[in-house]
Amino acid sequence: MPDRRPDMIDQDHLREMIEVISGELELRPLLTTIVQKACELLHADRGSIGLVHAQDNAVRIEAVYKMPEGELGSVAYPGQGLAGKVYRDRAPVLIDRYGELQEPLIGGMTDDSVVGMPILWHGDIIGTFGIGAAPPKRFGDNDMRTLEVFARHAAIAINNARSYEREKNYAAAKERQRLARDLHDHVSQLTYSM
């Protein structure tokens, strides 16, 4: 069997991951799968995904993979940590040492190489990727391009999960309205018959 080129393996790996994340409609499991698969794709040690909460002007970390305890649910404001820098600049970030960030938020990872990527939907930033690896691993331009492709697919999956959630909530509200009408009609009939 002929040897396969590494870039072909990465394309197959990326395709497989896109299929996996495309099948999940619940947001939390979706985000967890996305960050895990992104780390596997980039041969990273750890990662997180934050979702933008525009009303708070912040990014809340919603999914983690092998991150320090306390990272899940943490909040980064513009410029704070990797997520905050990506959010503020609305651009990819590639840093050889996490400790070089102006406001690093996570201790114990100062020597990690990190790559941050905005997750964009129709030009708006809806989330951030933060991927890290301990030395001697260093991310490069190819990793940035790969994560950018992955972020585009993640944006679609996140939007689909949010649409699914809205539809589920709408259907539940319609069902509650129907039950309330039925109950009202039933009570009205009982009252009339009494």
Short mmCIF file of N, CA, C and O in Angstrom, two decimals, residues 53-111:
data_model
loop_
_atom_site.label_atom_id
_atom_site.label_comp_id
_atom_site.label_asym_id
_atom_site.label_seq_id
_atom_site.Cartn_x
_atom_site.Cartn_y
_atom_site.Cartn_z
N HIS A 53 -20.85 36.92 24.24
CA HIS A 53 -22.07 37.45 24.87
C HIS A 53 -22.00 38.96 24.69
O HIS A 53 -21.43 39.67 25.54
N ALA A 54 -22.57 39.44 23.58
CA ALA A 54 -22.45 40.84 23.20
C ALA A 54 -23.01 41.77 24.27
O ALA A 54 -22.45 42.85 24.50
N GLN A 55 -24.09 41.36 24.94
CA GLN A 55 -24.70 42.23 25.96
C GLN A 55 -23.73 42.48 27.12
O GLN A 55 -23.80 43.52 27.76
N ASP A 56 -22.82 41.56 27.38
CA ASP A 56 -21.82 41.72 28.44
C ASP A 56 -20.47 42.17 27.89
O ASP A 56 -19.54 42.38 28.67
N ASN A 57 -20.36 42.29 26.57
CA ASN A 57 -19.10 42.61 25.91
C ASN A 57 -17.99 41.68 26.39
O ASN A 57 -16.92 42.11 26.84
N ALA A 58 -18.27 40.37 26.32
CA ALA A 58 -17.34 39.38 26.85
C ALA A 58 -17.47 38.06 26.11
O ALA A 58 -18.43 37.83 25.37
N VAL A 59 -16.49 37.20 26.35
CA VAL A 59 -16.51 35.83 25.84
C VAL A 59 -16.59 34.91 27.06
O VAL A 59 -15.78 35.03 27.98
N ARG A 60 -17.56 34.01 27.06
CA ARG A 60 -17.70 33.03 28.14
C ARG A 60 -17.23 31.69 27.60
O ARG A 60 -17.68 31.24 26.55
N ILE A 61 -16.30 31.05 28.31
CA ILE A 61 -15.77 29.76 27.89
C ILE A 61 -16.84 28.70 28.13
O ILE A 61 -17.25 28.46 29.26
N GLU A 62 -17.29 28.08 27.04
CA GLU A 62 -18.42 27.15 27.08
C GLU A 62 -18.02 25.70 26.90
O GLU A 62 -18.82 24.81 27.16
N ALA A 63 -16.80 25.45 26.43
CA ALA A 63 -16.34 24.07 26.25
C ALA A 63 -14.83 24.05 26.38
O ALA A 63 -14.14 24.97 25.93
N VAL A 64 -14.32 23.00 27.02
CA VAL A 64 -12.88 22.87 27.20
C VAL A 64 -12.45 21.45 26.90
O VAL A 64 -13.24 20.51 26.98
N TYR A 65 -11.18 21.33 26.58
CA TYR A 65 -10.54 20.03 26.39
C TYR A 65 -9.19 20.08 27.09
O TYR A 65 -8.31 20.86 26.68
N LYS A 66 -9.07 19.33 28.17
CA LYS A 66 -7.82 19.21 28.94
C LYS A 66 -7.28 20.56 29.42
O LYS A 66 -6.08 20.78 29.47
N MET A 67 -8.19 21.48 29.76
CA MET A 67 -7.79 22.78 30.30
C MET A 67 -7.77 22.71 31.82
O MET A 67 -8.40 21.83 32.41
N PRO A 68 -7.08 23.66 32.47
CA PRO A 68 -7.07 23.69 33.94
C PRO A 68 -8.49 23.85 34.49
O PRO A 68 -9.35 24.48 33.87
N GLU A 69 -8.69 23.29 35.68
CA GLU A 69 -9.99 23.41 36.34
C GLU A 69 -10.32 24.88 36.54
O GLU A 69 -9.45 25.70 36.82
N GLY A 70 -11.55 25.21 36.38
CA GLY A 70 -11.99 26.59 36.53
C GLY A 70 -12.08 27.35 35.22
O GLY A 70 -12.65 28.44 35.17
N GLU A 71 -11.54 26.80 34.16
CA GLU A 71 -11.59 27.49 32.87
C GLU A 71 -13.00 27.46 32.29
O GLU A 71 -13.47 28.45 31.73
N LEU A 72 -13.69 26.32 32.43
CA LEU A 72 -15.06 26.22 31.94
C LEU A 72 -15.94 27.21 32.69
O LEU A 72 -15.97 27.23 33.91
N GLY A 73 -16.64 28.06 31.95
CA GLY A 73 -17.50 29.06 32.55
C GLY A 73 -16.82 30.38 32.86
O GLY A 73 -17.48 31.35 33.22
N SER A 74 -15.51 30.43 32.69
CA SER A 74 -14.80 31.69 32.95
C SER A 74 -15.15 32.71 31.86
O SER A 74 -15.62 32.37 30.79
N VAL A 75 -14.90 33.97 32.18
CA VAL A 75 -15.25 35.07 31.28
C VAL A 75 -13.99 35.85 30.94
O VAL A 75 -13.16 36.12 31.82
N ALA A 76 -13.85 36.19 29.67
CA ALA A 76 -12.74 37.03 29.22
C ALA A 76 -13.34 38.29 28.58
O ALA A 76 -14.20 38.20 27.70
N TYR A 77 -12.87 39.42 29.03
CA TYR A 77 -13.29 40.69 28.46
C TYR A 77 -12.28 41.09 27.37
O TYR A 77 -11.20 40.51 27.29
N PRO A 78 -12.63 42.04 26.52
CA PRO A 78 -11.73 42.40 25.43
C PRO A 78 -10.29 42.63 25.90
O PRO A 78 -10.04 43.39 26.82
N GLY A 79 -9.36 41.90 25.27
CA GLY A 79 -7.95 42.03 25.57
C GLY A 79 -7.44 41.10 26.64
O GLY A 79 -6.23 40.95 26.80
N GLN A 80 -8.32 40.45 27.39
CA GLN A 80 -7.89 39.55 28.47
C GLN A 80 -7.69 38.14 27.94
O GLN A 80 -8.60 37.57 27.34
N GLY A 81 -6.53 37.58 28.18
CA GLY A 81 -6.25 36.22 27.74
C GLY A 81 -6.33 36.08 26.24
O GLY A 81 -6.48 37.06 25.50
N LEU A 82 -6.24 34.85 25.79
CA LEU A 82 -6.28 34.59 24.35
C LEU A 82 -7.67 34.86 23.77
O LEU A 82 -7.80 35.53 22.74
N ALA A 83 -8.71 34.38 24.45
CA ALA A 83 -10.08 34.59 23.96
C ALA A 83 -10.40 36.08 23.88
O ALA A 83 -10.99 36.55 22.90
N GLY A 84 -10.01 36.83 24.90
CA GLY A 84 -10.27 38.27 24.91
C GLY A 84 -9.52 39.02 23.82
O GLY A 84 -10.02 39.99 23.26
N LYS A 85 -8.29 38.56 23.52
CA LYS A 85 -7.51 39.19 22.44
C LYS A 85 -8.15 38.91 21.09
O LYS A 85 -8.29 39.82 20.26
N VAL A 86 -8.55 37.66 20.86
CA VAL A 86 -9.21 37.31 19.60
C VAL A 86 -10.51 38.10 19.46
O VAL A 86 -10.82 38.63 18.40
N TYR A 87 -11.27 38.19 20.55
CA TYR A 87 -12.54 38.93 20.53
C TYR A 87 -12.31 40.42 20.25
O TYR A 87 -12.97 41.01 19.41
N ARG A 88 -11.37 41.02 20.95
CA ARG A 88 -11.10 42.46 20.77
C ARG A 88 -10.62 42.76 19.36
O ARG A 88 -11.10 43.68 18.70
N ASP A 89 -9.66 41.95 18.87
CA ASP A 89 -9.05 42.21 17.57
C ASP A 89 -9.87 41.66 16.41
O ASP A 89 -9.64 42.03 15.26
N ARG A 90 -10.78 40.72 16.71
CA ARG A 90 -11.59 40.05 15.69
C ARG A 90 -10.71 39.49 14.57
O ARG A 90 -11.01 39.58 13.40
N ALA A 91 -9.59 38.89 15.03
CA ALA A 91 -8.60 38.37 14.09
C ALA A 91 -7.87 37.18 14.73
O ALA A 91 -7.82 37.07 15.95
N PRO A 92 -7.30 36.32 13.87
CA PRO A 92 -6.51 35.21 14.40
C PRO A 92 -5.30 35.71 15.18
O PRO A 92 -4.78 36.80 14.93
N VAL A 93 -4.86 34.88 16.13
CA VAL A 93 -3.70 35.20 16.95
C VAL A 93 -2.80 33.98 16.97
O VAL A 93 -3.26 32.87 17.21
N LEU A 94 -1.51 34.19 16.73
CA LEU A 94 -0.52 33.13 16.80
C LEU A 94 0.63 33.64 17.67
O LEU A 94 1.27 34.63 17.33
N ILE A 95 0.85 32.96 18.80
CA ILE A 95 1.87 33.40 19.75
C ILE A 95 2.70 32.19 20.16
O ILE A 95 2.15 31.15 20.53
N ASP A 96 4.01 32.33 20.10
CA ASP A 96 4.89 31.22 20.48
C ASP A 96 4.86 30.93 21.97
O ASP A 96 5.06 29.79 22.38
N ARG A 97 4.62 31.95 22.80
CA ARG A 97 4.55 31.75 24.25
C ARG A 97 3.32 32.47 24.80
O ARG A 97 3.21 33.69 24.69
N TYR A 98 2.43 31.71 25.40
CA TYR A 98 1.20 32.27 25.98
C TYR A 98 1.52 33.40 26.94
O TYR A 98 0.80 34.39 27.01
N GLY A 99 2.63 33.29 27.66
CA GLY A 99 3.03 34.32 28.61
C GLY A 99 3.32 35.67 27.98
O GLY A 99 3.41 36.67 28.68
N GLU A 100 3.48 35.72 26.65
CA GLU A 100 3.73 36.98 25.96
C GLU A 100 2.46 37.81 25.78
O GLU A 100 2.55 38.98 25.41
N LEU A 101 1.30 37.22 26.04
CA LEU A 101 0.06 37.99 25.94
C LEU A 101 0.09 39.15 26.93
O LEU A 101 0.66 39.03 28.02
N GLN A 102 -0.56 40.23 26.59
CA GLN A 102 -0.59 41.40 27.45
C GLN A 102 -1.26 41.07 28.80
O GLN A 102 -0.81 41.51 29.84
N GLU A 103 -2.36 40.30 28.77
CA GLU A 103 -3.06 39.94 30.00
C GLU A 103 -3.37 38.44 30.01
O GLU A 103 -4.53 38.03 29.87
N PRO A 104 -2.35 37.58 30.21
CA PRO A 104 -2.64 36.14 30.27
C PRO A 104 -3.49 35.85 31.51
O PRO A 104 -3.27 36.41 32.57
N LEU A 105 -4.48 34.97 31.36
CA LEU A 105 -5.39 34.67 32.46
C LEU A 105 -5.12 33.33 33.12
O LEU A 105 -5.57 33.10 34.24
N ILE A 106 -4.44 32.43 32.43
CA ILE A 106 -4.27 31.07 32.93
C ILE A 106 -2.81 30.85 33.32
O ILE A 106 -1.91 31.00 32.49
N GLY A 107 -2.59 30.46 34.56
CA GLY A 107 -1.24 30.18 35.03
C GLY A 107 -0.80 28.79 34.61
O GLY A 107 -1.60 27.94 34.25
N GLY A 108 0.51 28.57 34.66
CA GLY A 108 1.06 27.25 34.36
C GLY A 108 1.19 26.92 32.90
O GLY A 108 1.60 25.81 32.55
N MET A 109 0.86 27.84 32.01
CA MET A 109 0.95 27.56 30.58
C MET A 109 1.74 28.65 29.86
O MET A 109 1.59 28.84 28.65
N THR A 110 2.58 29.38 30.58
CA THR A 110 3.27 30.53 29.99
C THR A 110 4.16 30.18 28.81
O THR A 110 4.35 31.00 27.93
N ASP A 111 4.69 28.96 28.78
CA ASP A 111 5.57 28.57 27.68
C ASP A 111 4.84 27.91 26.52
O ASP A 111 5.47 27.58 25.51
#
